[in-house]
Amino acid sequence: MPDTIFGQIAKGEVSADILYQDEEVVAFRDIGPQAPVHVLVIPRKPIATLNEAQPEDAELLGKLFLVAARVAAQEGIAESGYRVVVNCNAGAGQTVFHLHLHVLGGRPMQWPPG
Ligand code: DGP
């Protein structure tokens, strides 16, 4: 899979406002925030969409959610509430084909999402 902008951020080739990183996961602020807190959590492994995730990625997928919760706490939105969103493919609004969790909070969220 060719490198996306997120792959380049994960490798440190493109700068981002990074809030958390370890050997498997990177979390950074979205460039076009849709809420007062809008953080993206990505695996360093270049999985294009959730459809491409494999059974051997199960632990990594779980870790993405744990990092999302950690970042939410760090950003002070854990108790007020936040939303975690994965857009899968173009019809759902995915524009960057490197799996990512959106962590959104700091304002009331509507349901259902658009
Ligand atoms: P999605 O539509 O689910 O594929 O979300 C992609 C998000 O990525 C979108 O909210 C904007 C954000 N984004 C795109 N390019 C960059 C970038 O270069 N840096 C950062 N920090 N965010 C980006």
JSON list of C-alpha atoms and ligand atoms in Angstrom, two decimals:
[
{"chain": "A", "resi": 1, "resn": "MET", "atom": "CA", "xyz": [0.00, 0.00, 0.00]},
{"chain": "A", "resi": 2, "resn": "PRO", "atom": "CA", "xyz": [1.46, 3.44, -0.93]},
{"chain": "A", "resi": 3, "resn": "ASP", "atom": "CA", "xyz": [2.12, 5.77, 1.97]},
{"chain": "A", "resi": 4, "resn": "THR", "atom": "CA", "xyz": [-0.70, 8.14, 2.90]},
{"chain": "A", "resi": 5, "resn": "ILE", "atom": "CA", "xyz": [-0.27, 11.40, 4.75]},
{"chain": "A", "resi": 6, "resn": "PHE", "atom": "CA", "xyz": [-0.94, 9.45, 7.98]},
{"chain": "A", "resi": 7, "resn": "GLY", "atom": "CA", "xyz": [1.78, 6.96, 7.13]},
{"chain": "A", "resi": 8, "resn": "GLN", "atom": "CA", "xyz": [4.12, 9.90, 6.69]},
{"chain": "A", "resi": 9, "resn": "ILE", "atom": "CA", "xyz": [3.04, 11.37, 10.04]},
{"chain": "A", "resi": 10, "resn": "ALA", "atom": "CA", "xyz": [3.62, 7.98, 11.70]},
{"chain": "A", "resi": 11, "resn": "LYS", "atom": "CA", "xyz": [7.16, 7.92, 10.26]},
{"chain": "A", "resi": 12, "resn": "GLY", "atom": "CA", "xyz": [7.85, 11.50, 11.34]},
{"chain": "A", "resi": 13, "resn": "GLU", "atom": "CA", "xyz": [8.18, 12.65, 7.73]},
{"chain": "A", "resi": 14, "resn": "VAL", "atom": "CA", "xyz": [5.25, 15.08, 8.07]},
{"chain": "A", "resi": 15, "resn": "SER", "atom": "CA", "xyz": [4.74, 17.10, 11.22]},
{"chain": "A", "resi": 16, "resn": "ALA", "atom": "CA", "xyz": [1.62, 16.89, 13.36]},
{"chain": "A", "resi": 17, "resn": "ASP", "atom": "CA", "xyz": [0.56, 17.93, 16.84]},
{"chain": "A", "resi": 18, "resn": "ILE", "atom": "CA", "xyz": [1.24, 14.56, 18.44]},
{"chain": "A", "resi": 19, "resn": "LEU", "atom": "CA", "xyz": [-0.43, 13.85, 21.80]},
{"chain": "A", "resi": 20, "resn": "TYR", "atom": "CA", "xyz": [0.66, 10.24, 22.26]},
{"chain": "A", "resi": 21, "resn": "GLN", "atom": "CA", "xyz": [2.86, 7.72, 20.52]},
{"chain": "A", "resi": 22, "resn": "ASP", "atom": "CA", "xyz": [4.42, 4.34, 21.16]},
{"chain": "A", "resi": 23, "resn": "GLU", "atom": "CA", "xyz": [5.84, 1.58, 18.98]},
{"chain": "A", "resi": 24, "resn": "GLU", "atom": "CA", "xyz": [2.41, 0.70, 17.52]},
{"chain": "A", "resi": 25, "resn": "VAL", "atom": "CA", "xyz": [0.09, 3.70, 17.79]},
{"chain": "A", "resi": 26, "resn": "VAL", "atom": "CA", "xyz": [0.20, 7.46, 17.18]},
{"chain": "A", "resi": 27, "resn": "ALA", "atom": "CA", "xyz": [-2.41, 10.05, 18.25]},
{"chain": "A", "resi": 28, "resn": "PHE", "atom": "CA", "xyz": [-2.42, 13.58, 16.87]},
{"chain": "A", "resi": 29, "resn": "ARG", "atom": "CA", "xyz": [-4.79, 16.53, 16.45]},
{"chain": "A", "resi": 30, "resn": "ASP", "atom": "CA", "xyz": [-6.96, 16.63, 13.34]},
{"chain": "A", "resi": 31, "resn": "ILE", "atom": "CA", "xyz": [-5.96, 19.44, 10.97]},
{"chain": "A", "resi": 32, "resn": "GLY", "atom": "CA", "xyz": [-9.62, 20.43, 10.48]},
{"chain": "A", "resi": 33, "resn": "PRO", "atom": "CA", "xyz": [-11.21, 19.94, 13.88]},
{"chain": "A", "resi": 34, "resn": "GLN", "atom": "CA", "xyz": [-14.96, 19.24, 13.97]},
{"chain": "A", "resi": 35, "resn": "ALA", "atom": "CA", "xyz": [-15.16, 19.75, 17.74]},
{"chain": "A", "resi": 36, "resn": "PRO", "atom": "CA", "xyz": [-13.09, 21.57, 20.39]},
{"chain": "A", "resi": 37, "resn": "VAL", "atom": "CA", "xyz": [-11.21, 18.28, 20.84]},
{"chain": "A", "resi": 38, "resn": "HIS", "atom": "CA", "xyz": [-10.63, 16.29, 17.65]},
{"chain": "A", "resi": 39, "resn": "VAL", "atom": "CA", "xyz": [-7.84, 13.75, 17.78]},
{"chain": "A", "resi": 40, "resn": "LEU", "atom": "CA", "xyz": [-6.95, 10.98, 15.32]},
{"chain": "A", "resi": 41, "resn": "VAL", "atom": "CA", "xyz": [-5.61, 7.68, 16.60]},
{"chain": "A", "resi": 42, "resn": "ILE", "atom": "CA", "xyz": [-3.79, 5.53, 14.04]},
{"chain": "A", "resi": 43, "resn": "PRO", "atom": "CA", "xyz": [-1.81, 2.31, 13.99]},
{"chain": "A", "resi": 44, "resn": "ARG", "atom": "CA", "xyz": [1.71, 2.65, 12.62]},
{"chain": "A", "resi": 45, "resn": "LYS", "atom": "CA", "xyz": [0.84, -0.40, 10.54]},
{"chain": "A", "resi": 46, "resn": "PRO", "atom": "CA", "xyz": [-0.69, 0.83, 7.28]},
{"chain": "A", "resi": 47, "resn": "ILE", "atom": "CA", "xyz": [-4.14, -0.79, 7.29]},
{"chain": "A", "resi": 48, "resn": "ALA", "atom": "CA", "xyz": [-6.16, 1.04, 4.60]},
{"chain": "A", "resi": 49, "resn": "THR", "atom": "CA", "xyz": [-9.67, 0.60, 6.00]},
{"chain": "A", "resi": 50, "resn": "LEU", "atom": "CA", "xyz": [-11.40, -1.38, 8.71]},
{"chain": "A", "resi": 51, "resn": "ASN", "atom": "CA", "xyz": [-12.27, -3.89, 5.96]},
{"chain": "A", "resi": 52, "resn": "GLU", "atom": "CA", "xyz": [-8.60, -4.77, 5.60]},
{"chain": "A", "resi": 53, "resn": "ALA", "atom": "CA", "xyz": [-8.09, -5.48, 9.31]},
{"chain": "A", "resi": 54, "resn": "GLN", "atom": "CA", "xyz": [-7.23, -9.13, 9.92]},
{"chain": "A", "resi": 55, "resn": "PRO", "atom": "CA", "xyz": [-7.76, -11.43, 12.91]},
{"chain": "A", "resi": 56, "resn": "GLU", "atom": "CA", "xyz": [-4.07, -10.97, 13.79]},
{"chain": "A", "resi": 57, "resn": "ASP", "atom": "CA", "xyz": [-4.77, -7.22, 14.14]},
{"chain": "A", "resi": 58, "resn": "ALA", "atom": "CA", "xyz": [-7.27, -7.78, 16.97]},
{"chain": "A", "resi": 59, "resn": "GLU", "atom": "CA", "xyz": [-4.88, -6.72, 19.72]},
{"chain": "A", "resi": 60, "resn": "LEU", "atom": "CA", "xyz": [-3.80, -3.67, 17.75]},
{"chain": "A", "resi": 61, "resn": "LEU", "atom": "CA", "xyz": [-7.43, -2.65, 17.17]},
{"chain": "A", "resi": 62, "resn": "GLY", "atom": "CA", "xyz": [-8.08, -2.94, 20.89]},
{"chain": "A", "resi": 63, "resn": "LYS", "atom": "CA", "xyz": [-5.05, -0.82, 21.60]},
{"chain": "A", "resi": 64, "resn": "LEU", "atom": "CA", "xyz": [-6.36, 1.94, 19.33]},
{"chain": "A", "resi": 65, "resn": "PHE", "atom": "CA", "xyz": [-9.44, 2.17, 21.57]},
{"chain": "A", "resi": 66, "resn": "LEU", "atom": "CA", "xyz": [-7.38, 2.17, 24.75]},
{"chain": "A", "resi": 67, "resn": "VAL", "atom": "CA", "xyz": [-5.27, 5.02, 23.37]},
{"chain": "A", "resi": 68, "resn": "ALA", "atom": "CA", "xyz": [-8.46, 6.86, 22.39]},
{"chain": "A", "resi": 69, "resn": "ALA", "atom": "CA", "xyz": [-9.65, 6.64, 26.01]},
{"chain": "A", "resi": 70, "resn": "ARG", "atom": "CA", "xyz": [-6.24, 7.70, 27.29]},
{"chain": "A", "resi": 71, "resn": "VAL", "atom": "CA", "xyz": [-6.19, 10.75, 25.02]},
{"chain": "A", "resi": 72, "resn": "ALA", "atom": "CA", "xyz": [-9.78, 11.63, 26.01]},
{"chain": "A", "resi": 73, "resn": "ALA", "atom": "CA", "xyz": [-8.71, 11.62, 29.65]},
{"chain": "A", "resi": 74, "resn": "GLN", "atom": "CA", "xyz": [-5.61, 13.66, 28.82]},
{"chain": "A", "resi": 75, "resn": "GLU", "atom": "CA", "xyz": [-7.78, 16.21, 26.99]},
{"chain": "A", "resi": 76, "resn": "GLY", "atom": "CA", "xyz": [-10.27, 16.43, 29.87]},
{"chain": "A", "resi": 77, "resn": "ILE", "atom": "CA", "xyz": [-13.31, 15.08, 28.00]},
{"chain": "A", "resi": 78, "resn": "ALA", "atom": "CA", "xyz": [-13.51, 11.58, 29.49]},
{"chain": "A", "resi": 79, "resn": "GLU", "atom": "CA", "xyz": [-16.21, 12.47, 32.00]},
{"chain": "A", "resi": 80, "resn": "SER", "atom": "CA", "xyz": [-18.20, 14.99, 29.94]},
{"chain": "A", "resi": 81, "resn": "GLY", "atom": "CA", "xyz": [-18.30, 12.52, 27.07]},
{"chain": "A", "resi": 82, "resn": "TYR", "atom": "CA", "xyz": [-16.78, 11.98, 23.67]},
{"chain": "A", "resi": 83, "resn": "ARG", "atom": "CA", "xyz": [-17.41, 10.09, 20.46]},
{"chain": "A", "resi": 84, "resn": "VAL", "atom": "CA", "xyz": [-15.14, 7.64, 18.68]},
{"chain": "A", "resi": 85, "resn": "VAL", "atom": "CA", "xyz": [-15.78, 7.34, 14.95]},
{"chain": "A", "resi": 86, "resn": "VAL", "atom": "CA", "xyz": [-14.31, 5.16, 12.21]},
{"chain": "A", "resi": 87, "resn": "ASN", "atom": "CA", "xyz": [-15.28, 6.12, 8.66]},
{"chain": "A", "resi": 88, "resn": "CYS", "atom": "CA", "xyz": [-14.92, 3.08, 6.40]},
{"chain": "A", "resi": 89, "resn": "ASN", "atom": "CA", "xyz": [-14.65, 3.84, 2.69]},
{"chain": "A", "resi": 90, "resn": "ALA", "atom": "CA", "xyz": [-15.79, 6.82, 0.66]},
{"chain": "A", "resi": 91, "resn": "GLY", "atom": "CA", "xyz": [-19.53, 6.44, 1.25]},
{"chain": "A", "resi": 92, "resn": "ALA", "atom": "CA", "xyz": [-18.93, 6.90, 4.97]},
{"chain": "A", "resi": 93, "resn": "GLY", "atom": "CA", "xyz": [-16.68, 9.89, 4.37]},
{"chain": "A", "resi": 94, "resn": "GLN", "atom": "CA", "xyz": [-13.26, 8.26, 4.58]},
{"chain": "A", "resi": 95, "resn": "THR", "atom": "CA", "xyz": [-10.73, 10.43, 2.76]},
{"chain": "A", "resi": 96, "resn": "VAL", "atom": "CA", "xyz": [-7.43, 9.15, 4.14]},
{"chain": "A", "resi": 97, "resn": "PHE", "atom": "CA", "xyz": [-6.94, 5.45, 3.48]},
{"chain": "A", "resi": 98, "resn": "HIS", "atom": "CA", "xyz": [-4.96, 4.62, 6.59]},
{"chain": "A", "resi": 99, "resn": "LEU", "atom": "CA", "xyz": [-7.21, 3.30, 9.36]},
{"chain": "A", "resi": 100, "resn": "HIS", "atom": "CA", "xyz": [-7.92, 5.93, 12.01]},
{"chain": "A", "resi": 101, "resn": "LEU", "atom": "CA", "xyz": [-10.20, 6.57, 14.97]},
{"chain": "A", "resi": 102, "resn": "HIS", "atom": "CA", "xyz": [-11.64, 10.06, 15.32]},
{"chain": "A", "resi": 103, "resn": "VAL", "atom": "CA", "xyz": [-11.95, 11.10, 18.98]},
{"chain": "A", "resi": 104, "resn": "LEU", "atom": "CA", "xyz": [-14.37, 14.03, 19.21]},
{"chain": "A", "resi": 105, "resn": "GLY", "atom": "CA", "xyz": [-15.48, 15.93, 22.29]},
{"chain": "A", "resi": 106, "resn": "GLY", "atom": "CA", "xyz": [-15.78, 19.20, 24.12]},
{"chain": "A", "resi": 107, "resn": "ARG", "atom": "CA", "xyz": [-19.28, 19.95, 22.80]},
{"chain": "A", "resi": 108, "resn": "PRO", "atom": "CA", "xyz": [-22.67, 18.18, 22.84]},
{"chain": "A", "resi": 109, "resn": "MET", "atom": "CA", "xyz": [-22.92, 15.48, 20.15]},
{"chain": "A", "resi": 110, "resn": "GLN", "atom": "CA", "xyz": [-26.04, 14.91, 18.04]},
{"chain": "A", "resi": 111, "resn": "TRP", "atom": "CA", "xyz": [-27.55, 11.50, 17.33]},
{"chain": "A", "resi": 112, "resn": "PRO", "atom": "CA", "xyz": [-27.91, 10.02, 14.80]},
{"chain": "A", "resi": 113, "resn": "PRO", "atom": "CA", "xyz": [-24.72, 11.25, 13.15]},
{"chain": "A", "resi": 114, "resn": "GLY", "atom": "CA", "xyz": [-25.14, 12.59, 9.60]},
{"chain": "B", "resi": 1, "resn": "DGP", "atom": "P1", "xyz": [-11.63, 10.65, 7.26]},
{"chain": "B", "resi": 1, "resn": "DGP", "atom": "O1", "xyz": [-12.57, 11.59, 6.53]},
{"chain": "B", "resi": 1, "resn": "DGP", "atom": "O2", "xyz": [-12.33, 9.76, 8.24]},
{"chain": "B", "resi": 1, "resn": "DGP", "atom": "O3", "xyz": [-10.72, 9.92, 6.31]},
{"chain": "B", "resi": 1, "resn": "DGP", "atom": "O4", "xyz": [-10.73, 11.61, 8.15]},
{"chain": "B", "resi": 1, "resn": "DGP", "atom": "C1", "xyz": [-9.54, 12.16, 7.73]},
{"chain": "B", "resi": 1, "resn": "DGP", "atom": "C2", "xyz": [-9.22, 13.28, 8.67]},
{"chain": "B", "resi": 1, "resn": "DGP", "atom": "O5", "xyz": [-7.85, 13.57, 8.55]},
{"chain": "B", "resi": 1, "resn": "DGP", "atom": "C3", "xyz": [-9.96, 14.58, 8.40]},
{"chain": "B", "resi": 1, "resn": "DGP", "atom": "O6", "xyz": [-10.76, 14.89, 9.54]},
{"chain": "B", "resi": 1, "resn": "DGP", "atom": "C4", "xyz": [-8.87, 15.63, 8.20]},
{"chain": "B", "resi": 1, "resn": "DGP", "atom": "C5", "xyz": [-7.64, 14.94, 8.72]},
{"chain": "B", "resi": 1, "resn": "DGP", "atom": "N1", "xyz": [-6.41, 15.24, 8.00]},
{"chain": "B", "resi": 1, "resn": "DGP", "atom": "C6", "xyz": [-6.21, 15.16, 6.66]},
{"chain": "B", "resi": 1, "resn": "DGP", "atom": "N2", "xyz": [-4.95, 15.48, 6.35]},
{"chain": "B", "resi": 1, "resn": "DGP", "atom": "C7", "xyz": [-4.33, 15.75, 7.53]},
{"chain": "B", "resi": 1, "resn": "DGP", "atom": "C8", "xyz": [-3.01, 16.15, 7.86]},
{"chain": "B", "resi": 1, "resn": "DGP", "atom": "O7", "xyz": [-2.13, 16.30, 7.01]},
{"chain": "B", "resi": 1, "resn": "DGP", "atom": "N3", "xyz": [-2.73, 16.34, 9.17]},
{"chain": "B", "resi": 1, "resn": "DGP", "atom": "C9", "xyz": [-3.68, 16.16, 10.15]},
{"chain": "B", "resi": 1, "resn": "DGP", "atom": "N4", "xyz": [-3.30, 16.37, 11.41]},
{"chain": "B", "resi": 1, "resn": "DGP", "atom": "N5", "xyz": [-4.93, 15.79, 9.87]},
{"chain": "B", "resi": 1, "resn": "DGP", "atom": "C10", "xyz": [-5.25, 15.60, 8.58]}
]
